[in-house]
CSV table of C-alpha atoms and ligand atoms in Angstrom, one decimal:
chain,number,residue,atom,x,y,z
A,1,MET,CA,106.2,98.3,117.7
A,2,GLN,CA,108.8,96.8,115.4
A,3,ILE,CA,108.1,97.1,111.6
A,4,LYS,CA,110.0,96.6,108.4
A,5,ALA,CA,110.6,99.7,106.4
A,6,ALA,CA,112.6,100.7,103.2
A,7,ILE,CA,115.2,103.1,104.4
A,8,VAL,CA,117.2,105.5,102.2
A,9,SER,CA,120.4,106.4,104.1
A,10,GLU,CA,121.8,109.1,101.8
A,11,ARG,CA,120.9,111.3,98.9
A,12,SER,CA,120.2,109.1,95.8
A,13,GLY,CA,121.0,106.0,97.8
A,14,SER,CA,119.2,102.7,97.3
A,15,PHE,CA,116.3,101.4,99.5
A,16,ALA,CA,117.3,98.9,102.2
A,17,ILE,CA,114.6,97.0,104.0
A,18,GLU,CA,115.4,97.1,107.7
A,19,THR,CA,113.7,96.6,111.1
A,20,VAL,CA,112.8,99.9,112.8
A,21,GLU,CA,110.6,101.0,115.7
A,22,LEU,CA,107.3,102.8,115.0
A,23,CYS,CA,106.0,105.0,117.8
A,24,GLU,CA,102.6,104.7,119.5
A,25,PRO,CA,99.7,106.6,117.9
A,26,ARG,CA,98.8,110.0,119.5
A,27,PRO,CA,95.0,110.5,120.2
A,28,ASP,CA,94.2,111.6,116.6
A,29,GLU,CA,96.5,109.1,114.9
A,30,VAL,CA,96.0,105.6,113.5
A,31,ILE,CA,98.4,102.8,112.7
A,32,VAL,CA,97.7,101.1,109.4
A,33,ARG,CA,99.0,97.7,108.4
A,34,VAL,CA,100.0,98.5,104.8
A,35,VAL,CA,98.7,96.0,102.3
A,36,ALA,CA,100.1,97.7,99.3
A,37,SER,CA,101.7,101.0,98.4
A,38,GLY,CA,102.0,102.8,95.1
A,39,MET,CA,105.3,104.4,94.1
A,40,CYS,CA,105.1,107.9,92.7
A,41,GLN,CA,107.9,110.0,91.1
A,42,THR,CA,107.7,112.2,94.2
A,43,ASP,CA,109.0,109.3,96.3
A,44,LEU,CA,112.1,109.1,94.0
A,45,HIS,CA,112.5,112.9,94.1
A,46,GLY,CA,112.6,112.6,97.9
A,47,ARG,CA,115.1,109.8,97.7
A,48,ASP,CA,117.2,112.0,95.3
A,49,GLY,CA,117.1,115.1,97.6
A,50,TYR,CA,114.8,117.4,95.8
A,51,PHE,CA,113.1,118.5,99.0
A,52,ASP,CA,116.2,118.9,101.2
A,53,ASN,CA,114.8,116.4,103.6
A,54,PRO,CA,117.0,114.8,106.2
A,55,TYR,CA,118.3,111.2,106.0
A,56,PRO,CA,117.9,108.3,106.8
A,57,ALA,CA,114.4,108.5,105.5
A,58,VAL,CA,111.4,106.4,104.6
A,59,TYR,CA,109.2,107.4,101.7
A,60,GLY,CA,105.9,106.2,100.2
A,61,HIS,CA,102.6,108.2,100.1
A,62,GLU,CA,100.1,106.0,98.3
A,63,GLY,CA,99.4,103.5,101.1
A,64,ALA,CA,96.4,101.3,101.3
A,65,GLY,CA,95.8,98.9,104.2
A,66,ILE,CA,93.9,97.9,107.2
A,67,VAL,CA,93.6,99.9,110.5
A,68,HIS,CA,95.7,98.1,113.1
A,69,ALA,CA,95.3,100.5,116.1
A,70,VAL,CA,93.7,103.9,116.8
A,71,GLY,CA,94.5,106.7,119.2
A,72,ASN,CA,91.9,107.3,121.9
A,73,ALA,CA,90.3,110.4,120.2
A,74,VAL,CA,89.7,108.6,116.9
A,75,ARG,CA,86.0,108.3,116.3
A,76,GLY,CA,85.6,107.5,112.6
A,77,LEU,CA,87.9,104.5,112.3
A,78,VAL,CA,88.2,101.2,114.1
A,79,PRO,CA,90.8,98.3,113.7
A,80,GLY,CA,89.9,96.2,110.7
A,81,ASP,CA,88.6,99.1,108.6
A,82,HIS,CA,90.0,99.2,105.1
A,83,VAL,CA,91.7,102.6,104.4
A,84,VAL,CA,93.6,104.7,101.9
A,85,MET,CA,96.1,107.2,103.3
A,86,SER,CA,95.8,110.5,101.4
A,87,TYR,CA,97.8,113.7,101.4
A,88,PRO,CA,98.2,115.7,104.7
A,89,TRP,CA,96.9,119.2,105.6
A,90,CYS,CA,97.0,121.3,108.7
A,91,GLY,CA,93.3,121.9,109.1
A,92,ALA,CA,93.7,125.4,110.4
A,93,CYS,CA,95.2,127.7,107.7
A,94,ALA,CA,93.1,130.0,105.5
A,95,ASN,CA,92.9,127.5,102.6
A,96,CYS,CA,92.2,124.5,104.9
A,97,ARG,CA,89.3,126.4,106.5
A,98,GLN,CA,87.7,126.8,103.0
A,99,GLN,CA,88.0,123.1,102.3
A,100,ARG,CA,90.9,123.8,99.9
A,101,GLN,CA,93.2,121.6,101.9
A,102,ASN,CA,95.1,120.6,98.8
A,103,TYR,CA,96.5,124.1,98.9
A,104,CYS,CA,97.3,124.0,102.7
A,105,VAL,CA,100.0,126.6,103.3
A,106,HIS,CA,101.8,124.1,105.4
A,107,GLY,CA,101.4,121.3,102.9
A,108,ARG,CA,105.0,121.3,101.7
A,109,SER,CA,106.6,120.9,105.1
A,110,LEU,CA,103.9,118.3,106.1
A,111,LYS,CA,104.7,116.3,103.0
A,112,SER,CA,108.5,116.4,102.9
A,113,GLY,CA,109.7,117.8,106.2
A,114,GLY,CA,110.5,114.3,107.5
A,115,ALA,CA,108.5,114.7,110.8
A,116,ARG,CA,105.2,115.6,112.3
A,117,ALA,CA,104.2,119.3,112.3
A,118,ASP,CA,105.9,119.7,115.8
A,119,GLY,CA,109.1,118.2,114.5
A,120,SER,CA,108.8,114.8,116.2
A,121,THR,CA,109.7,111.7,114.2
A,122,LEU,CA,107.7,108.5,113.9
A,123,LEU,CA,110.4,106.0,113.4
A,124,SER,CA,113.7,105.2,115.1
A,125,LYS,CA,116.5,102.7,114.7
A,126,ASN,CA,118.6,101.7,117.8
A,127,GLY,CA,117.3,104.9,119.4
A,128,ALA,CA,118.4,107.2,116.6
A,129,PRO,CA,115.6,109.0,114.6
A,130,VAL,CA,114.6,107.8,111.1
A,131,TYR,CA,113.0,110.6,109.2
A,132,SER,CA,109.6,109.5,108.0
A,133,ALA,CA,106.2,111.0,108.0
A,134,PHE,CA,106.6,111.5,104.2
A,135,PHE,CA,103.2,112.9,103.3
A,136,GLN,CA,102.5,112.2,107.0
A,137,GLN,CA,102.5,108.5,106.3
A,138,SER,CA,105.7,106.9,104.9
A,139,SER,CA,103.9,103.9,103.4
A,140,PHE,CA,107.1,102.0,102.3
A,141,GLY,CA,106.8,99.9,105.4
A,142,THR,CA,104.8,97.0,106.8
A,143,PHE,CA,102.9,99.5,109.0
A,144,ALA,CA,102.5,103.2,108.8
A,145,LEU,CA,101.2,105.9,111.1
A,146,SER,CA,98.8,108.5,109.8
A,147,GLN,CA,96.3,111.0,111.1
A,148,GLU,CA,92.6,110.2,111.1
A,149,ARG,CA,91.9,113.4,109.1
A,150,TYR,CA,93.5,112.2,105.9
A,151,THR,CA,93.0,108.4,106.4
A,152,VAL,CA,90.0,107.6,104.2
A,153,LYS,CA,87.8,104.6,105.0
A,154,VAL,CA,86.9,102.6,101.9
A,155,ARG,CA,84.4,99.8,101.2
A,156,ASN,CA,85.8,96.5,102.2
A,157,ASP,CA,84.6,94.6,99.1
A,158,ALA,CA,86.9,96.7,96.9
A,159,PRO,CA,90.3,95.2,95.9
A,160,LEU,CA,92.5,96.9,98.5
A,161,GLU,CA,95.8,96.3,96.8
A,162,LEU,CA,94.7,98.4,93.8
A,163,LEU,CA,93.6,101.4,95.9
A,164,GLY,CA,96.8,103.0,97.1
A,165,PRO,CA,97.4,105.0,93.9
A,166,LEU,CA,94.1,106.8,94.5
A,167,ALA,CA,95.9,108.7,97.3
A,168,CYS,CA,98.0,110.7,94.8
A,169,SER,CA,98.2,110.0,91.1
A,170,GLY,CA,94.7,108.6,90.8
A,171,GLN,CA,92.9,111.6,92.4
A,172,THR,CA,95.4,114.0,90.8
A,173,GLY,CA,94.4,113.0,87.3
A,174,ALA,CA,90.8,112.1,87.8
A,175,GLY,CA,90.2,115.1,90.0
A,176,ALA,CA,91.6,117.5,87.4
A,177,VAL,CA,88.9,116.4,85.1
A,178,LEU,CA,85.9,115.6,87.4
A,179,ASN,CA,86.5,118.3,90.0
A,180,VAL,CA,88.2,121.1,88.1
A,181,MET,CA,87.2,120.9,84.4
A,182,LYS,CA,83.8,119.3,84.9
A,183,PRO,CA,83.4,118.7,81.1
A,184,GLN,CA,80.0,118.2,79.5
A,185,PRO,CA,79.4,115.1,77.4
A,186,GLY,CA,80.8,115.7,73.9
A,187,GLU,CA,83.4,118.3,74.9
A,188,SER,CA,86.9,117.8,73.7
A,189,ILE,CA,90.1,117.2,75.7
A,190,ALA,CA,93.8,116.7,74.9
A,191,ILE,CA,96.0,114.9,77.5
A,192,PHE,CA,99.7,115.5,77.3
A,193,GLY,CA,101.6,112.5,78.9
A,194,VAL,CA,99.8,109.3,79.6
A,195,GLY,CA,101.6,108.1,82.7
A,196,ALA,CA,99.7,107.2,85.8
A,197,VAL,CA,98.3,110.8,86.2
A,198,GLY,CA,97.4,111.2,82.5
A,199,LEU,CA,95.7,107.8,82.3
A,200,SER,CA,93.7,108.5,85.4
A,201,ALA,CA,92.6,111.8,83.8
A,202,LEU,CA,91.8,109.9,80.5
A,203,MET,CA,89.6,107.3,82.3
A,204,ALA,CA,87.8,110.2,84.0
A,205,ALA,CA,87.4,112.0,80.7
A,206,LYS,CA,85.8,108.8,79.3
A,207,ILE,CA,83.4,108.6,82.3
A,208,ALA,CA,82.5,112.3,81.7
A,209,GLY,CA,81.7,111.5,78.0
A,210,CYS,CA,84.4,113.7,76.5
A,211,ASN,CA,84.8,113.3,72.7
A,212,PRO,CA,87.3,113.5,71.2
A,213,ILE,CA,89.8,112.4,73.7
A,214,VAL,CA,93.3,113.0,72.3
A,215,ALA,CA,96.3,111.4,74.1
A,216,VAL,CA,99.8,112.6,73.4
A,217,ASP,CA,102.9,110.7,74.5
A,218,VAL,CA,106.4,109.6,73.3
A,219,HIS,CA,105.8,105.8,73.9
A,220,ASP,CA,103.7,103.9,71.4
A,221,TRP,CA,102.9,101.2,73.9
A,222,ARG,CA,101.5,103.8,76.3
A,223,LEU,CA,99.4,105.3,73.5
A,224,ALA,CA,98.1,101.8,72.7
A,225,LEU,CA,97.0,101.5,76.3
A,226,ALA,CA,95.5,105.0,76.2
A,227,ARG,CA,93.4,103.9,73.3
A,228,GLU,CA,92.1,100.8,75.1
A,229,LEU,CA,91.2,103.0,78.1
A,230,GLY,CA,89.2,105.5,76.0
A,231,ALA,CA,91.4,107.8,73.9
A,232,THR,CA,89.7,108.4,70.5
A,233,HIS,CA,92.9,109.7,68.9
A,234,THR,CA,96.6,109.3,69.8
A,235,ILE,CA,99.7,111.3,68.8
A,236,ASN,CA,103.2,110.1,69.2
A,237,HIS,CA,105.1,113.4,70.0
A,238,ASN,CA,108.3,112.1,68.5
A,239,ALA,CA,106.7,111.1,65.2
A,240,CYS,CA,104.5,114.2,64.7
A,241,GLY,CA,106.0,117.3,63.3
A,242,ASP,CA,103.3,119.7,64.6
A,243,VAL,CA,101.3,118.4,67.5
A,244,VAL,CA,99.2,121.6,67.8
A,245,ALA,CA,98.2,121.5,64.2
A,246,GLU,CA,97.3,117.8,64.5
A,247,ILE,CA,95.1,118.4,67.5
A,248,ARG,CA,93.4,121.3,65.6
A,249,LYS,CA,92.8,119.1,62.7
A,250,ILE,CA,91.1,116.5,64.9
A,251,SER,CA,89.0,118.9,67.1
A,252,GLY,CA,89.3,122.5,65.7
A,253,GLY,CA,90.9,123.3,69.1
A,254,VAL,CA,90.1,121.6,72.4
A,255,ARG,CA,87.9,122.8,75.2
A,256,TYR,CA,90.2,121.3,77.8
A,257,SER,CA,93.9,120.3,77.8
A,258,LEU,CA,95.9,118.7,80.6
A,259,GLU,CA,99.7,119.0,80.9
A,260,THR,CA,101.4,116.2,82.9
A,261,SER,CA,104.9,116.1,81.4
A,262,ALA,CA,106.5,119.1,83.1
A,263,VAL,CA,108.3,120.0,79.9
A,264,PRO,CA,108.0,123.7,79.1
A,265,ALA,CA,107.7,123.2,75.3
A,266,VAL,CA,104.9,120.7,75.9
A,267,PHE,CA,103.1,123.0,78.3
A,268,ARG,CA,103.1,125.6,75.5
A,269,GLU,CA,101.6,123.1,73.1
A,270,ALA,CA,98.9,122.3,75.7
A,271,ILE,CA,98.0,126.0,75.8
A,272,GLU,CA,98.2,126.5,72.0
A,273,CYS,CA,95.8,123.7,71.2
A,274,LEU,CA,92.9,125.3,73.1
A,275,MET,CA,89.8,126.6,71.4
A,276,LEU,CA,88.5,130.1,72.4
A,277,ALA,CA,87.6,130.1,76.1
A,278,GLY,CA,89.3,126.7,76.5
A,279,THR,CA,91.0,125.7,79.8
A,280,CYS,CA,94.5,124.2,80.2
A,281,VAL,CA,95.3,122.5,83.5
A,282,LEU,CA,98.9,122.1,84.6
A,283,LEU,CA,99.7,119.0,86.7
A,284,GLY,CA,103.3,118.4,85.6
A,285,SER,CA,105.7,119.0,88.4
A,286,ALA,CA,108.5,121.1,87.0
A,287,ARG,CA,111.7,122.0,88.9
A,288,LYS,CA,112.0,125.4,90.4
A,289,GLY,CA,113.2,128.0,87.8
A,290,SER,CA,111.4,126.3,84.8
A,291,GLU,CA,109.7,129.0,82.6
A,292,VAL,CA,107.4,128.9,79.7
A,293,THR,CA,106.3,131.6,77.2
A,294,PHE,CA,103.2,132.0,75.1
A,295,GLU,CA,101.5,134.9,73.3
A,296,MET,CA,99.4,137.3,75.4
A,297,PRO,CA,96.6,137.8,72.8
A,298,PHE,CA,96.1,134.1,72.7
A,299,LEU,CA,95.2,134.0,76.4
A,300,GLN,CA,93.1,137.1,76.1
A,301,GLN,CA,90.5,135.1,74.1
A,302,GLY,CA,88.9,133.8,77.3
A,303,ARG,CA,91.4,131.0,77.6
A,304,MET,CA,92.4,130.0,81.1
A,305,VAL,CA,95.6,128.3,82.4
A,306,ARG,CA,95.8,127.0,85.9
A,307,GLY,CA,97.8,124.7,88.1
A,308,VAL,CA,96.1,122.1,90.2
A,309,VAL,CA,97.3,120.0,93.1
A,310,GLN,CA,95.8,116.6,94.1
A,311,GLY,CA,92.9,117.2,91.6
A,312,ASP,CA,91.2,119.6,94.0
A,313,SER,CA,90.1,116.5,95.8
A,314,VAL,CA,88.5,116.4,99.2
A,315,PRO,CA,89.8,112.9,99.8
A,316,GLN,CA,87.0,111.7,102.2
A,317,GLU,CA,84.5,112.3,99.4
A,318,PHE,CA,86.4,111.8,96.2
A,319,ILE,CA,88.4,108.6,97.0
A,320,PRO,CA,85.3,106.6,97.9
A,321,ARG,CA,83.7,107.8,94.7
A,322,LEU,CA,86.7,106.5,92.7
A,323,VAL,CA,86.6,103.2,94.6
A,324,ASP,CA,82.9,102.9,93.6
A,325,LEU,CA,84.0,103.4,90.0
A,326,ILE,CA,86.7,100.8,90.3
A,327,VAL,CA,84.2,98.3,91.7
A,328,ALA,CA,81.8,99.2,88.8
A,329,LYS,CA,84.7,98.5,86.4
A,330,LYS,CA,84.5,102.0,85.0
A,331,PHE,CA,87.9,103.1,86.3
A,332,PRO,CA,90.2,100.1,85.5
A,333,ILE,CA,93.2,101.3,87.4
A,334,GLU,CA,94.7,97.8,87.4
A,335,ARG,CA,95.5,98.3,83.7
A,336,MET,CA,98.3,100.7,84.6
A,337,ILE,CA,99.6,98.8,87.7
A,338,LYS,CA,102.6,96.6,87.9
A,339,PHE,CA,103.0,94.7,91.2
A,340,TYR,CA,106.3,94.1,92.9
A,341,ASP,CA,107.2,92.3,96.1
A,342,PHE,CA,108.3,94.8,98.8
A,343,ALA,CA,111.8,93.2,98.6
A,344,ASP,CA,112.0,94.3,95.0
A,345,ILE,CA,111.5,98.0,95.8
A,346,ASN,CA,114.8,99.0,94.0
A,347,LEU,CA,113.7,97.2,90.9
A,348,ALA,CA,110.3,99.0,91.0
A,349,ALA,CA,112.1,102.3,91.3
A,350,LYS,CA,114.4,101.5,88.4
A,351,GLU,CA,111.5,100.4,86.1
A,352,SER,CA,109.5,103.4,87.1
A,353,SER,CA,112.3,105.8,86.2
A,354,ALA,CA,112.9,103.9,82.9
A,355,GLY,CA,109.2,104.2,82.0
A,356,ILE,CA,108.8,100.4,82.0
A,357,ALA,CA,106.2,100.5,84.8
A,358,ILE,CA,103.5,103.1,84.6
A,359,LYS,CA,102.4,102.6,88.2
A,360,PRO,CA,104.5,100.3,90.4
A,361,VAL,CA,102.7,99.0,93.5
A,362,LEU,CA,104.6,97.3,96.2
A,363,ARG,CA,102.9,94.3,98.0
A,364,MET,CA,103.8,94.2,101.6
A,365,PRO,CA,104.5,90.9,103.4
A,366,LEU,CA,102.1,89.9,106.1
B,401,ZN,ZN1,96.4,124.2,106.1
B,402,ZN,ZN1,102.5,111.3,94.4
């Protein structure tokens, strides 16, 4: 079928909305009419060649929409279902078999290889391949093809155009708190960086009853939003001489800290602000070769540092749980969203990179 998709023709090129051909679904695949798609830094990293993916390419991995067609082996979805397309996994490797699919050993190639696992492409233009299947979905289009396994049905009374970000940034931040840290009410947390991931974590920390909740960022306007969404204390990193001392003054050292900035010096602060036996979770996606140092005796005191991908979320369970929280107005994701028409995708990318839009969401034309 013919669809419109935002094509990047060369490394760091701009997005151009063009008509392309989307292939028919295989037995375990579904075609989704994309209603709205979040934009994540990872899409722009793809555009800019971080993953050595081929061009021309279509990105987008936070798609929400309505099932349009299903392959003949699909049992759990029917046309008309409201869905969120989550991250892909192979389903067969050692981690996938333990329901740790967010650490699928084939995850990287499935996310950024530009094709299905067997190398086939989903899109073509005038008979030539267009590399898509970004996170096995490429949601920067009016329709997207995904597998049933990671296409999550959601309640149809929820505001669908808000739900795309749950596929990546939402479950990454909220899952780090609710699935990994699992804080008790009254436990302390410090969140470094309150972009889309950090704010999702912050809203989850509020739901869990954390106190204090300390937000650290370099933008006062983001810190003001963090306070409205549940931060009890905020620290502007640029204005504070010693962030670790300030957090210790507030909390005596935090039980949990979350690093989303990918800046090594900030990661070290996120470790150094921990109390004895505290846990630091790293979400910030640093470039290969980035290193950090900290004192060995400090870690010896029962402190733990670990990286987490996609919030250790099992999407079929966790995304509907987050949707329920949105409907109950406990996870006000709309506060971080800025909507753009699909035609304004380059503006969305620019404002995302400039930090003007925390979470751009593209509305697709009917
Ligand atoms: Zn796997
Ligand atoms: Zn993402």
